[in-house]
mmCIF file of C-alpha atoms and ligand atoms in Angstrom:
data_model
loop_
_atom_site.group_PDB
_atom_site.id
_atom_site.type_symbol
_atom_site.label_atom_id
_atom_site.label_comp_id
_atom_site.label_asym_id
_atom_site.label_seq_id
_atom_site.Cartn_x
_atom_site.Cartn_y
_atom_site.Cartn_z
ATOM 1 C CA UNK A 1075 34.385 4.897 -17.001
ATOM 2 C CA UNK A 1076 33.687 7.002 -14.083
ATOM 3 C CA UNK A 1077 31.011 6.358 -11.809
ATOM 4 C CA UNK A 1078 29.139 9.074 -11.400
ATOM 5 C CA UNK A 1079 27.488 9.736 -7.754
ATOM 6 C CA UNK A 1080 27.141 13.636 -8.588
ATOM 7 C CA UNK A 1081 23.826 14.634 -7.724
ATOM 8 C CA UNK A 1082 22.835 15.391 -10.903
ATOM 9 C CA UNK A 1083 23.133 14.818 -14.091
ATOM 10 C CA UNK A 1084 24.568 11.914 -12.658
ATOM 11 C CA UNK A 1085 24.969 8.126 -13.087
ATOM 12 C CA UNK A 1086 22.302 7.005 -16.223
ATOM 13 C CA UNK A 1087 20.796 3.424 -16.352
ATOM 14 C CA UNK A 1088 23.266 1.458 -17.483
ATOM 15 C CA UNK A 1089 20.161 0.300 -20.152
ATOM 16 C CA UNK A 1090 20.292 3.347 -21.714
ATOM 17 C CA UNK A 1091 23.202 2.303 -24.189
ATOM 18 C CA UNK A 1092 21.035 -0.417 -25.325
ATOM 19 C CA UNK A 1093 17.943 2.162 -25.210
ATOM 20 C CA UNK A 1094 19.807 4.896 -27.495
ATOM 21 C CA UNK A 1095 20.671 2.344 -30.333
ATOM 22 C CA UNK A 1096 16.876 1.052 -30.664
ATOM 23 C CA UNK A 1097 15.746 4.462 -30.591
ATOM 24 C CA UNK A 1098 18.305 4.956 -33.615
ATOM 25 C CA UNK A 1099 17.314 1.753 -35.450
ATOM 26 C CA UNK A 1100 13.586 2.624 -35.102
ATOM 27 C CA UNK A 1101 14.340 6.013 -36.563
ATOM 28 C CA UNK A 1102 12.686 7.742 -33.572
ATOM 29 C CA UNK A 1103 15.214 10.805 -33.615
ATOM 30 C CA UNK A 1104 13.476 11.543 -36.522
ATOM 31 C CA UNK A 1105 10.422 11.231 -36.348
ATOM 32 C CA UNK A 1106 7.976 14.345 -37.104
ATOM 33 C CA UNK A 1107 6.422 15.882 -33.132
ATOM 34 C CA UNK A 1108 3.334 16.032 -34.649
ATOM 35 C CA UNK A 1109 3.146 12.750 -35.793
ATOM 36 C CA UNK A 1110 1.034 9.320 -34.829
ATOM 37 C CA UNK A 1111 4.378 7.612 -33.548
ATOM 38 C CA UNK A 1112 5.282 10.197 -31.302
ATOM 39 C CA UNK A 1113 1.874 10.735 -30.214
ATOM 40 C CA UNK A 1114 1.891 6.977 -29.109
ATOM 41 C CA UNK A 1115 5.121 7.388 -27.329
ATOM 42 C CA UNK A 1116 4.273 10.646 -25.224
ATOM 43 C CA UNK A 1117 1.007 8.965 -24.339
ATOM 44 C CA UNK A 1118 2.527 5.686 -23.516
ATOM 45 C CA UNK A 1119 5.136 7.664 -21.284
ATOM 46 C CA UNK A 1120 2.312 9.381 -19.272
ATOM 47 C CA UNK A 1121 1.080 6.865 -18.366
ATOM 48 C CA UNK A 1122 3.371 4.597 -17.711
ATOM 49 C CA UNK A 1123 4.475 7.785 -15.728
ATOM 50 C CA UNK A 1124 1.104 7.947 -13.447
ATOM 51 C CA UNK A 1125 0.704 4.074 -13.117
ATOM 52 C CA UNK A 1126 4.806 3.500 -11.741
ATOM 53 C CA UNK A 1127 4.926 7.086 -9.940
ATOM 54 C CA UNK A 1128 1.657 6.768 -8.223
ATOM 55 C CA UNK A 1129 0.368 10.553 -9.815
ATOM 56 C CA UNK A 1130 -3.632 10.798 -9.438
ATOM 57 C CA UNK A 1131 -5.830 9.869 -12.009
ATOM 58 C CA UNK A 1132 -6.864 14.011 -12.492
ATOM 59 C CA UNK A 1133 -3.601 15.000 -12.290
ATOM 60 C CA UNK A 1134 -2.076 15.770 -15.733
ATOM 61 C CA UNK A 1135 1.841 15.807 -17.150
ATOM 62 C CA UNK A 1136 3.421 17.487 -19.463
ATOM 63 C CA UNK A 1137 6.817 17.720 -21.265
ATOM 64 C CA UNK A 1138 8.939 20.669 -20.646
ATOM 65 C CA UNK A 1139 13.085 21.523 -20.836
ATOM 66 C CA UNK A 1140 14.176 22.040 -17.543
ATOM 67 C CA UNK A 1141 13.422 22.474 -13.565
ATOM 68 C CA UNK A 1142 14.167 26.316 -14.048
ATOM 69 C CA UNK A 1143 11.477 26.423 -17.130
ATOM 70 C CA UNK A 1144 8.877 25.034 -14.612
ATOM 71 C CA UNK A 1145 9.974 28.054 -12.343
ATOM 72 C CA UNK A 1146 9.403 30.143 -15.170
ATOM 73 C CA UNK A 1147 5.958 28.516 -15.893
ATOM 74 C CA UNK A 1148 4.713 29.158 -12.546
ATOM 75 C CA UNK A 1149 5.233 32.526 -12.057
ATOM 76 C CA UNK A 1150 3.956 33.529 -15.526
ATOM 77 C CA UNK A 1151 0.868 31.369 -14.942
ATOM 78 C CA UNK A 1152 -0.274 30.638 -12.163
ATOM 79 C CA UNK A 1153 0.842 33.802 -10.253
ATOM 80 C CA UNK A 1154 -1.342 36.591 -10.159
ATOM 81 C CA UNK A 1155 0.524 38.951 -8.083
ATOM 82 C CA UNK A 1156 2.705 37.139 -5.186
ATOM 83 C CA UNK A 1157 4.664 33.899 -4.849
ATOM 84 C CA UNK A 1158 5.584 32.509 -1.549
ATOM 85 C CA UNK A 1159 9.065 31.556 -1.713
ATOM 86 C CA UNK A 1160 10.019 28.708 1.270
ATOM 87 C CA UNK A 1161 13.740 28.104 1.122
ATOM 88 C CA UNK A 1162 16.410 26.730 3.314
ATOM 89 C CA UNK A 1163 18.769 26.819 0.154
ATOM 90 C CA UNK A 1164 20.239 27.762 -3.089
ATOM 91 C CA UNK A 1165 17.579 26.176 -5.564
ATOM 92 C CA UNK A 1166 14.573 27.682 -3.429
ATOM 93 C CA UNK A 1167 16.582 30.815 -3.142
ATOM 94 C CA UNK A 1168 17.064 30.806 -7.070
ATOM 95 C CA UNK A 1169 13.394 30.101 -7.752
ATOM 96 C CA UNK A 1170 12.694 33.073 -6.030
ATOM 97 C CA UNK A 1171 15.164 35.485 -8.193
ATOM 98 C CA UNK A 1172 13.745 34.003 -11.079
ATOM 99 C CA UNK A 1173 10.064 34.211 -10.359
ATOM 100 C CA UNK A 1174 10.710 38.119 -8.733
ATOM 101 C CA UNK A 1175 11.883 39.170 -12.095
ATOM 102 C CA UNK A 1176 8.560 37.327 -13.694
ATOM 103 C CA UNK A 1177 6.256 39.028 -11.029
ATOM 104 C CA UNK A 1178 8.109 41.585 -8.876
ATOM 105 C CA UNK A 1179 5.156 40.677 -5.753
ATOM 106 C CA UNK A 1180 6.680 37.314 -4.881
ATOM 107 C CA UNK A 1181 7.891 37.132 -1.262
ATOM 108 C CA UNK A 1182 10.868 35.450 -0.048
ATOM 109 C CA UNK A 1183 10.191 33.296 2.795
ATOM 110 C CA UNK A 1184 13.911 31.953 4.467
ATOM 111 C CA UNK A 1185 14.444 29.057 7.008
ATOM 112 C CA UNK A 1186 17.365 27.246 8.459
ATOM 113 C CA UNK A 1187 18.568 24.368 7.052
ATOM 114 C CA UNK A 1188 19.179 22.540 10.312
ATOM 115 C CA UNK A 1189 15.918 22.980 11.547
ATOM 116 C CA UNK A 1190 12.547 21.358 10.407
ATOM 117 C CA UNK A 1191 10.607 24.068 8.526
ATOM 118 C CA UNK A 1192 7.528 25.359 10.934
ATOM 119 C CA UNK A 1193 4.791 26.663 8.423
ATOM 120 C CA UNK A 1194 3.223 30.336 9.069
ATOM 121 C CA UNK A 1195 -0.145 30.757 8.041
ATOM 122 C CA UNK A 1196 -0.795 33.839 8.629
ATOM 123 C CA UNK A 1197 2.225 35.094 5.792
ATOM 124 C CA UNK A 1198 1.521 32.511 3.816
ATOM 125 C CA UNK A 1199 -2.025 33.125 3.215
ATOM 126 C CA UNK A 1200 -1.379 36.179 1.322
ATOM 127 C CA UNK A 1201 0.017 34.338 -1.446
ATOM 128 C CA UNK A 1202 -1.261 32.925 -4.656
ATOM 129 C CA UNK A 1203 0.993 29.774 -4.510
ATOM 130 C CA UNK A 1204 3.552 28.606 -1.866
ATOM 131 C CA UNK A 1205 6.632 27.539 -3.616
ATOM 132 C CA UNK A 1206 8.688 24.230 -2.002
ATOM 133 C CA UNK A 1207 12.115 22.762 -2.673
ATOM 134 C CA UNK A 1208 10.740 19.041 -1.326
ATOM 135 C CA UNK A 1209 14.334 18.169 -1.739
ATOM 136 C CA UNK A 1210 17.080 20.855 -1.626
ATOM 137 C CA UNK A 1211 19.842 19.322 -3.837
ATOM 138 C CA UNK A 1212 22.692 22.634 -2.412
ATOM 139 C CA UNK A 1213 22.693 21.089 1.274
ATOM 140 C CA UNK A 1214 20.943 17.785 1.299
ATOM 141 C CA UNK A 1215 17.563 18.334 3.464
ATOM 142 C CA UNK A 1216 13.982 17.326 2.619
ATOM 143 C CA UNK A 1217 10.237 18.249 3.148
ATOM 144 C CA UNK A 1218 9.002 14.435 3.932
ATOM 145 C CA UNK A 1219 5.638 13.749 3.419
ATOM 146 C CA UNK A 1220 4.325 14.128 6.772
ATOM 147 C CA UNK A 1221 4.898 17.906 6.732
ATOM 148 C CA UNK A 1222 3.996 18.345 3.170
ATOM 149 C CA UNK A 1223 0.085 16.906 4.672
ATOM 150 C CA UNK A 1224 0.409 19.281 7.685
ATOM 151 C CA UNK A 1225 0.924 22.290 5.159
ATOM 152 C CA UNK A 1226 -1.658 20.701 2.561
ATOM 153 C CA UNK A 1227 -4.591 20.752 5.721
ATOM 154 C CA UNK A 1228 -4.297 24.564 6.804
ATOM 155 C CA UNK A 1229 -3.313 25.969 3.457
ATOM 156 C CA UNK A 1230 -5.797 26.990 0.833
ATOM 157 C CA UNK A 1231 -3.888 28.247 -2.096
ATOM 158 C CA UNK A 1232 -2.164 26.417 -4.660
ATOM 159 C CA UNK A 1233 1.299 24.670 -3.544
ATOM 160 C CA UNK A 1234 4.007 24.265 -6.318
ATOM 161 C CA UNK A 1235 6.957 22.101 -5.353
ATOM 162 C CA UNK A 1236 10.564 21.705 -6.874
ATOM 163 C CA UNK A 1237 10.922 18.168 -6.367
ATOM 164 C CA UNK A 1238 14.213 17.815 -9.203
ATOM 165 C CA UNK A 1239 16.384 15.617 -7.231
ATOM 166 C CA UNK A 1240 13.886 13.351 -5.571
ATOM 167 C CA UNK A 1241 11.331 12.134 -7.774
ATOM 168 C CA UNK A 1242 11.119 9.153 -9.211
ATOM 169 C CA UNK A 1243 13.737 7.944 -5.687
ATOM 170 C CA UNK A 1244 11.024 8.304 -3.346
ATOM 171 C CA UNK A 1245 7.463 8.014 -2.518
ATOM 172 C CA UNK A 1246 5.919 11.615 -3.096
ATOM 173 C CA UNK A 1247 2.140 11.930 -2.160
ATOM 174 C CA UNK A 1248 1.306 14.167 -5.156
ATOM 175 C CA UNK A 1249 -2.011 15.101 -3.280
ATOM 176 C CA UNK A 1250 -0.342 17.091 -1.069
ATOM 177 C CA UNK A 1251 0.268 19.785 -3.801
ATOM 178 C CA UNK A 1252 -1.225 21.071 -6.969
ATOM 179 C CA UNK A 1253 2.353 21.301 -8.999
ATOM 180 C CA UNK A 1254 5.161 18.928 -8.996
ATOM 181 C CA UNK A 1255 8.463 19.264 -11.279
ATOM 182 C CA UNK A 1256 11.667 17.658 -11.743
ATOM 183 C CA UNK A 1257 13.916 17.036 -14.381
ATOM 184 C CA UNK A 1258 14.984 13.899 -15.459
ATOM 185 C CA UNK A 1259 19.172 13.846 -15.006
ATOM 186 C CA UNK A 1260 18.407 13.065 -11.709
ATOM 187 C CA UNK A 1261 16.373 10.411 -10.045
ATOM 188 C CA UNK A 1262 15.272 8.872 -13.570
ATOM 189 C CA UNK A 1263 18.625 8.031 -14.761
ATOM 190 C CA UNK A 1264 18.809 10.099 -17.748
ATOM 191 C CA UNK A 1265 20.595 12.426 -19.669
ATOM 192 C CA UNK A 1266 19.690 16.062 -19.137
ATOM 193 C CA UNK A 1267 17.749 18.263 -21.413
ATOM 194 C CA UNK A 1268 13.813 17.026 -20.186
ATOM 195 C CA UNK A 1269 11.689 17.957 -17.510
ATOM 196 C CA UNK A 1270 8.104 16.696 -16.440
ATOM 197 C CA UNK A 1271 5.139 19.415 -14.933
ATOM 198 C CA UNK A 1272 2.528 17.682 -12.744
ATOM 199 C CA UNK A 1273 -0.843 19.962 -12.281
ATOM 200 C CA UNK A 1274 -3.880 19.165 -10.369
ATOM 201 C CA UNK A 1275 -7.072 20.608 -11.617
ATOM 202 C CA UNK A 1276 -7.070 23.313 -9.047
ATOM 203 C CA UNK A 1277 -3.705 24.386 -10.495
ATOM 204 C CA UNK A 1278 -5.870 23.989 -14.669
ATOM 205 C CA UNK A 1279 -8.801 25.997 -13.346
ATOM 206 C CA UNK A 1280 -6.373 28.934 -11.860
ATOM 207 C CA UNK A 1281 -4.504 28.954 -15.184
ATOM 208 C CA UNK A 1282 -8.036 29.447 -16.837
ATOM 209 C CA UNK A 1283 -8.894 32.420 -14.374
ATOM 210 C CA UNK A 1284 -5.256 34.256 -15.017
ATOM 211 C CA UNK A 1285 -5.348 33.090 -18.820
ATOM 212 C CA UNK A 1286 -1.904 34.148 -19.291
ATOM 213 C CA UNK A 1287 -0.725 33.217 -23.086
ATOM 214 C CA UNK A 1288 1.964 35.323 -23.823
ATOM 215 C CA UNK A 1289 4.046 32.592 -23.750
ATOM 216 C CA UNK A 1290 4.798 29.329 -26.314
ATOM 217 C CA UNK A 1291 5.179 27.401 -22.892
ATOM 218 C CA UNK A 1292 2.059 29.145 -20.629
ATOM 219 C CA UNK A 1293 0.569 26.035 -18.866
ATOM 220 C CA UNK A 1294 -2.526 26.825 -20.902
ATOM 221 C CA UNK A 1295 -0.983 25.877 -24.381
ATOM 222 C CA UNK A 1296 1.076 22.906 -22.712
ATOM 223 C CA UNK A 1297 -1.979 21.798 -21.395
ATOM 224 C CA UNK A 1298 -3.950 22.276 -24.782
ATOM 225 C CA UNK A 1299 -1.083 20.679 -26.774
ATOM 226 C CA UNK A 1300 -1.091 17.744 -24.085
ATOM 227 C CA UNK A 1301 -5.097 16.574 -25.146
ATOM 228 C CA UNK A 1302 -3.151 15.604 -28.515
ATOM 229 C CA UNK A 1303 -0.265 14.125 -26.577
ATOM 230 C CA UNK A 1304 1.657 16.815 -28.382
ATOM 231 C CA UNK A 1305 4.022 19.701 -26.685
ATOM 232 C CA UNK A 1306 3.701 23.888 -28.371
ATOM 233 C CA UNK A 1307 7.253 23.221 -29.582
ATOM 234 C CA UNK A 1308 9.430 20.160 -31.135
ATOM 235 C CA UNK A 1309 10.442 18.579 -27.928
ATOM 236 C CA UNK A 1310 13.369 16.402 -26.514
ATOM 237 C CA UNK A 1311 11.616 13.410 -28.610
ATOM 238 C CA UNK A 1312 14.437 11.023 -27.719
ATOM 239 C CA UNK A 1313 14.584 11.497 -23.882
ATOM 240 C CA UNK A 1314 11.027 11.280 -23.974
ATOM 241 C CA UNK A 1315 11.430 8.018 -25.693
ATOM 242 C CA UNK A 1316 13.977 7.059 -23.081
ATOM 243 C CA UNK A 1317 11.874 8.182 -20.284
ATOM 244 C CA UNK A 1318 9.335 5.695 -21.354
ATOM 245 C CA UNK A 1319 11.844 2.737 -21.632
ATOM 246 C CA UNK A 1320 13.153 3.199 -18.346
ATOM 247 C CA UNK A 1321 9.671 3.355 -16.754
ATOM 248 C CA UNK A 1322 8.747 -0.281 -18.858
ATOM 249 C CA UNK A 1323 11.328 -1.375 -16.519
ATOM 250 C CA UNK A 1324 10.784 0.136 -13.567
ATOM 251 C CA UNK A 1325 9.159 -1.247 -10.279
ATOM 252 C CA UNK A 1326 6.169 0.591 -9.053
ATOM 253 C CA UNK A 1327 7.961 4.203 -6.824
ATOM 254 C CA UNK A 1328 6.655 2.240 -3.249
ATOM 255 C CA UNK A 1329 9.497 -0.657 -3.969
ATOM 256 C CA UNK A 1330 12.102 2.568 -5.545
ATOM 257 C CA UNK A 1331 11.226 3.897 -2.294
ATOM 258 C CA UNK A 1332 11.884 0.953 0.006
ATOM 259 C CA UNK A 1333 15.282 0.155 -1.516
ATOM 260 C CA UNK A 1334 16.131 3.772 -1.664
ATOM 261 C CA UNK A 1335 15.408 4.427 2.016
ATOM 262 C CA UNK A 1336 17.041 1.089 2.279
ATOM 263 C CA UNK A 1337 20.322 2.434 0.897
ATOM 264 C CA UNK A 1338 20.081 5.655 2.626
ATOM 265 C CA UNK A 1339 20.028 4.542 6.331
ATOM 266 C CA UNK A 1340 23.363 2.147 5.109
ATOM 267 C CA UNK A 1341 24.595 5.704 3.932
ATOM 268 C CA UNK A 1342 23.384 7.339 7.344
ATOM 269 C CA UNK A 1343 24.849 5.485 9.574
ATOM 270 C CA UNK A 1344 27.737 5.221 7.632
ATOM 271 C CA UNK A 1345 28.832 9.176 8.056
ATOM 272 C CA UNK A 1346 27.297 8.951 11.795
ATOM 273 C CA UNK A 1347 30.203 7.339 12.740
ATOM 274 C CA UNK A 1348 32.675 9.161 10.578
ATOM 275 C CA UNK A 1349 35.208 11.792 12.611
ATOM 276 C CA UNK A 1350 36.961 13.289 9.640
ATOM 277 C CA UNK A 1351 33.590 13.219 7.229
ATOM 278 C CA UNK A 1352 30.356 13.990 9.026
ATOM 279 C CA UNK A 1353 26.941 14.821 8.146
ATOM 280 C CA UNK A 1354 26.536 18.459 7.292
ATOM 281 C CA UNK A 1355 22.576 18.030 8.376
ATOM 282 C CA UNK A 1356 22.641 17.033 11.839
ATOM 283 C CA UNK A 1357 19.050 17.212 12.312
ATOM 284 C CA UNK A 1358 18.192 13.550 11.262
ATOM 285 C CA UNK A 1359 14.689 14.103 10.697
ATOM 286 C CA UNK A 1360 15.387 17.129 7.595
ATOM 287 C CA UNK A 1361 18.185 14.611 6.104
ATOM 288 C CA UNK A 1362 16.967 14.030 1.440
ATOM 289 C CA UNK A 1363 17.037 10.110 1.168
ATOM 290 C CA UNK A 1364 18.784 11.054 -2.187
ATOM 291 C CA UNK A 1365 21.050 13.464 -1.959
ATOM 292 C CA UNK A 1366 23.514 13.741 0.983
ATOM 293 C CA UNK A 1367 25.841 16.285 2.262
ATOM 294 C CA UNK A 1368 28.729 15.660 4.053
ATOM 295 C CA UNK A 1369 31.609 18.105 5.531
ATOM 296 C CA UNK A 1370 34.775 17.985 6.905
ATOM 297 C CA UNK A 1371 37.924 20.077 7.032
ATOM 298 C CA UNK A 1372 38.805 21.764 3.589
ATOM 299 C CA UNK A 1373 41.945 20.191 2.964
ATOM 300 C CA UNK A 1374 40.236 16.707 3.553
ATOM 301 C CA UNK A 1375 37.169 16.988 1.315
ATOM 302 C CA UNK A 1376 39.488 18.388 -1.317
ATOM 303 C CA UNK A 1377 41.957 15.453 -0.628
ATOM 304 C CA UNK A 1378 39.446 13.058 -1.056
ATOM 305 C CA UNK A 1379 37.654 14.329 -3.754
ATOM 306 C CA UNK A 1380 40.554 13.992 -5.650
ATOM 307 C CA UNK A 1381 41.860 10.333 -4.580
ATOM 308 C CA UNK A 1382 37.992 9.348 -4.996
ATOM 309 C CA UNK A 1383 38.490 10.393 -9.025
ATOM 310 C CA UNK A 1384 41.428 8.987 -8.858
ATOM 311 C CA UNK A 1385 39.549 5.628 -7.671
ATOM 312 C CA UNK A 1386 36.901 5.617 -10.236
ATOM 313 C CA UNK A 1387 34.170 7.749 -8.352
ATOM 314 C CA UNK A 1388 33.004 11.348 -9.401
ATOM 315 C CA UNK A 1389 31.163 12.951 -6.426
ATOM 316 C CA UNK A 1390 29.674 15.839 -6.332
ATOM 317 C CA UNK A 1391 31.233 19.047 -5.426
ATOM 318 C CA UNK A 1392 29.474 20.922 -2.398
ATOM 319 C CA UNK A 1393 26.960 23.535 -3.697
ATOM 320 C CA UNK A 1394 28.044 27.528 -3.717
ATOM 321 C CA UNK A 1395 29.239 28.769 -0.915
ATOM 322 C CA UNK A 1396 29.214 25.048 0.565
ATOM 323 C CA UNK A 1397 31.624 24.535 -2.240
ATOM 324 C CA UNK A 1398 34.883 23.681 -0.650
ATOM 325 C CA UNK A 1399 33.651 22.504 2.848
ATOM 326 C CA UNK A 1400 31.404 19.710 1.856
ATOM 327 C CA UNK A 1401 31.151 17.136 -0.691
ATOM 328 C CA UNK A 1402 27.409 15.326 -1.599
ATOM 329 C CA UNK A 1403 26.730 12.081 -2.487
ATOM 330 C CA UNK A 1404 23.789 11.107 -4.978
ATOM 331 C CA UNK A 1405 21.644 8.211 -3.611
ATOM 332 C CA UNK A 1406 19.968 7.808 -7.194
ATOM 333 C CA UNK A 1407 18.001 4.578 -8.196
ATOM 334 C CA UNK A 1408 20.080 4.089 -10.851
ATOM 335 C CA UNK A 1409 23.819 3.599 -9.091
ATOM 336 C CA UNK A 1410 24.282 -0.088 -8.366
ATOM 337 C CA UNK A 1411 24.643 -1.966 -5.255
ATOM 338 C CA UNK A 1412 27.851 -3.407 -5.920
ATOM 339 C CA UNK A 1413 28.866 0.760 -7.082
ATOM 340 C CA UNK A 1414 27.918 2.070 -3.625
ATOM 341 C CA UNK A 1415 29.895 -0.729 -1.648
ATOM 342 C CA UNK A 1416 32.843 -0.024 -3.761
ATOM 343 C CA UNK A 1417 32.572 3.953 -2.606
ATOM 344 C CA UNK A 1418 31.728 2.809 0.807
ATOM 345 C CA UNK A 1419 34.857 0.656 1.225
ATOM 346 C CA UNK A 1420 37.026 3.559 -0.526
ATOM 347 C CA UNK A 1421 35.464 6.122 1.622
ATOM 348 C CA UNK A 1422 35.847 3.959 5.046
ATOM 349 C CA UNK A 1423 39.382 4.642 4.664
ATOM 350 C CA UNK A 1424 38.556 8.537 4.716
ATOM 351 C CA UNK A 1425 36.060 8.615 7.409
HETATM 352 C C1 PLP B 571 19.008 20.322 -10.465
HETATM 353 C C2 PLP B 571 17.949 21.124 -9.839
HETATM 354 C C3 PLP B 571 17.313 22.180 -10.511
HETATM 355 C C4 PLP B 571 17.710 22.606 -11.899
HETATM 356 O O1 PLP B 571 17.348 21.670 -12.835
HETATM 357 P P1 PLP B 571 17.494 22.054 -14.399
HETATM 358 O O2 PLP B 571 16.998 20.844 -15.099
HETATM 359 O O3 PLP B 571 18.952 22.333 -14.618
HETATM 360 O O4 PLP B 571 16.681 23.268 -14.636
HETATM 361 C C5 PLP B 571 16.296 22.847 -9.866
HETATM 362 N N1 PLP B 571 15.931 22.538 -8.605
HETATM 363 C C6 PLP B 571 16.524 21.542 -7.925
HETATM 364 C C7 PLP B 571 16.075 21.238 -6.546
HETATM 365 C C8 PLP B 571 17.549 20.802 -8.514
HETATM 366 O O5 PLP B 571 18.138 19.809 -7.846
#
């Protein structure tokens, strides 16, 4: 089988085979949303979630499709007029054409990917909620932690953050915002088709004030459901099941993050030294711990691309229009040590 180092969905726990035959022999594809069982196994999740993730006791999760439904979510509740749209790339940029056709008022807000992202108060401060890509999957860079503090001091309003491709592979400090999202083909391992919403009771109480329920998925009925450990609609019962069986297993996010970070400076050097692949970031302090972009002359990425499929390894094509001048690398809990040595040594002859 191929190994997967797309950046999502990408490589699953290798567990998960075993995982998907108990949840067949204990019937739990079947068994009714509204029911004791699954009530047990959407609580158990949670909070395995909020013990191995590190989320704040007042903080509160719940169940939802997809990364893009969050987007969705946001702008229909907790946006009264105008979102603040922060974006060095095309998964901020997309949140932002989403949410403007939700609520026309929301604001774009564009920076440079090479460059760390310098926060303006005085534009943002018109806005109901700031919206972040912590991790921007298209070209590789992050929001570390640090900065997300810096923005958390001067900033008032609610902060909503796309965190898809890096939660659950590094340390976030969930204080530093009032929503976190991210679906669960990435960093957890899993198969696509589940996403988890993280709201602090700032982020409740402005859902109360705008008390938008036009929808089966406002955050006011997801949050109502979520007292019963239930979701508005039958949800992805199995992946929820598997989500909780990977996070028995899992070590608490501060190890994830050691070993990740770990990995990723292996990784970092690795392309530092490379002539014909380089880093597409070259500001080191903006490089995602998970996701890496490198770029090199279009006939070479396509070359090796190829031979790398032809070796075993599926990596991920380079996002839009970064499409045929980079490729990216997933640097996902799940891929195995001895996975990443084998692409290493592969790649070192294409470096
Ligand atoms: C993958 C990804 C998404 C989209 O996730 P879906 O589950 O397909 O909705 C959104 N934002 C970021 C940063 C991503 O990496």
């Amino acid at each position: 089988m191929m190994i997967s180092f797309y950046p999502g969905p990408s490589r699953l726990y290798p567990q998960v085979k075993a995982y998907l035959k108990d949840a067949y022999d204990e019937g739990v594809m079947s068994i009714n949303h509204r029911s004791e069982e699954f009530m047990a196994i959407s609580r158990k999740t949670v909070a395995l979630l909020k013990e191995k993730l590190n989320i704040p006791e007042d903080y509160s999760v719940c169940f939802v499709s997809s990364a893009t439904e969050c987007w969705e979510i946001i702008a229909q509740s907790l946006v009264r007029e105008k979102s603040m749209h922060v974006y060095n790339g095309a998964f901020g940029k997309k949140w932002f054409d989403y949410s403007s056709r939700i609520k026309p008022g929301a604001a774009p807000y564009p920076y440079e990917a090479q460059e760390k992202l310098v926060h303006d108060y005085r534009v943002w401060d018109s806005a109901d909620v700031i919206c972040l890509t912590q991790n921007e999957t298209s070209n590789g860079t992050e929001i570390s932690n640090r900065l997300m503090h810096a923005i958390r001091r001067r900033y008032s309003g609610l902060i909503a953050v796309d965190a898809t491709s890096s939660m659950g592979g590094v340390y976030l400090d969930f204080h530093t915002a009032d929503v976190w999202f991210a679906s669960v083909q990435k960093c957890f391992g899993l198969p696509a088709g589940l996403a988890l919403m993280i709201y602090s009771p700032a982020a409740l109480e402005q859902a109360r004030e705008i008390n938008d329920r036009s929808r089966y998925n406002s955050l006011l009925f997801l949050d109502e459901m979520m007292q019963r450990w239930q979701t508005p609609c039958t949800p992805n019962v199995l992946n929820i099941y598997l989500l909780m069986r990977v996070m028995e297993q899992r070590k608490s996010i501060i190890k994830v993050d050691a070993a990740t970070r770990n990995r990723y400076r292996k990784w970092d050097a690795f392309f530092e030294s490379g002539e014909q692949l380089k880093h597409f970031i070259k500001n080191p302090s903006v490089r995602s711990k998970t996701v890496l972009t490198i770029e090199g002359s279009t006939d070479h990425i396509r070359s090796v691309k190829q031979q790398a499929r032809e070796a075993g390894f599926l990596l991920g094509e380079g996002y839009g229009e970064l499409n045929e001048s980079t490729l990216r690398i997933a640097n996902f809990p799940a891929l195995r040590q001895n996975e990443i040595a084998r692409l290493m040594d592969f790649l070192s002859r294409h470096r």
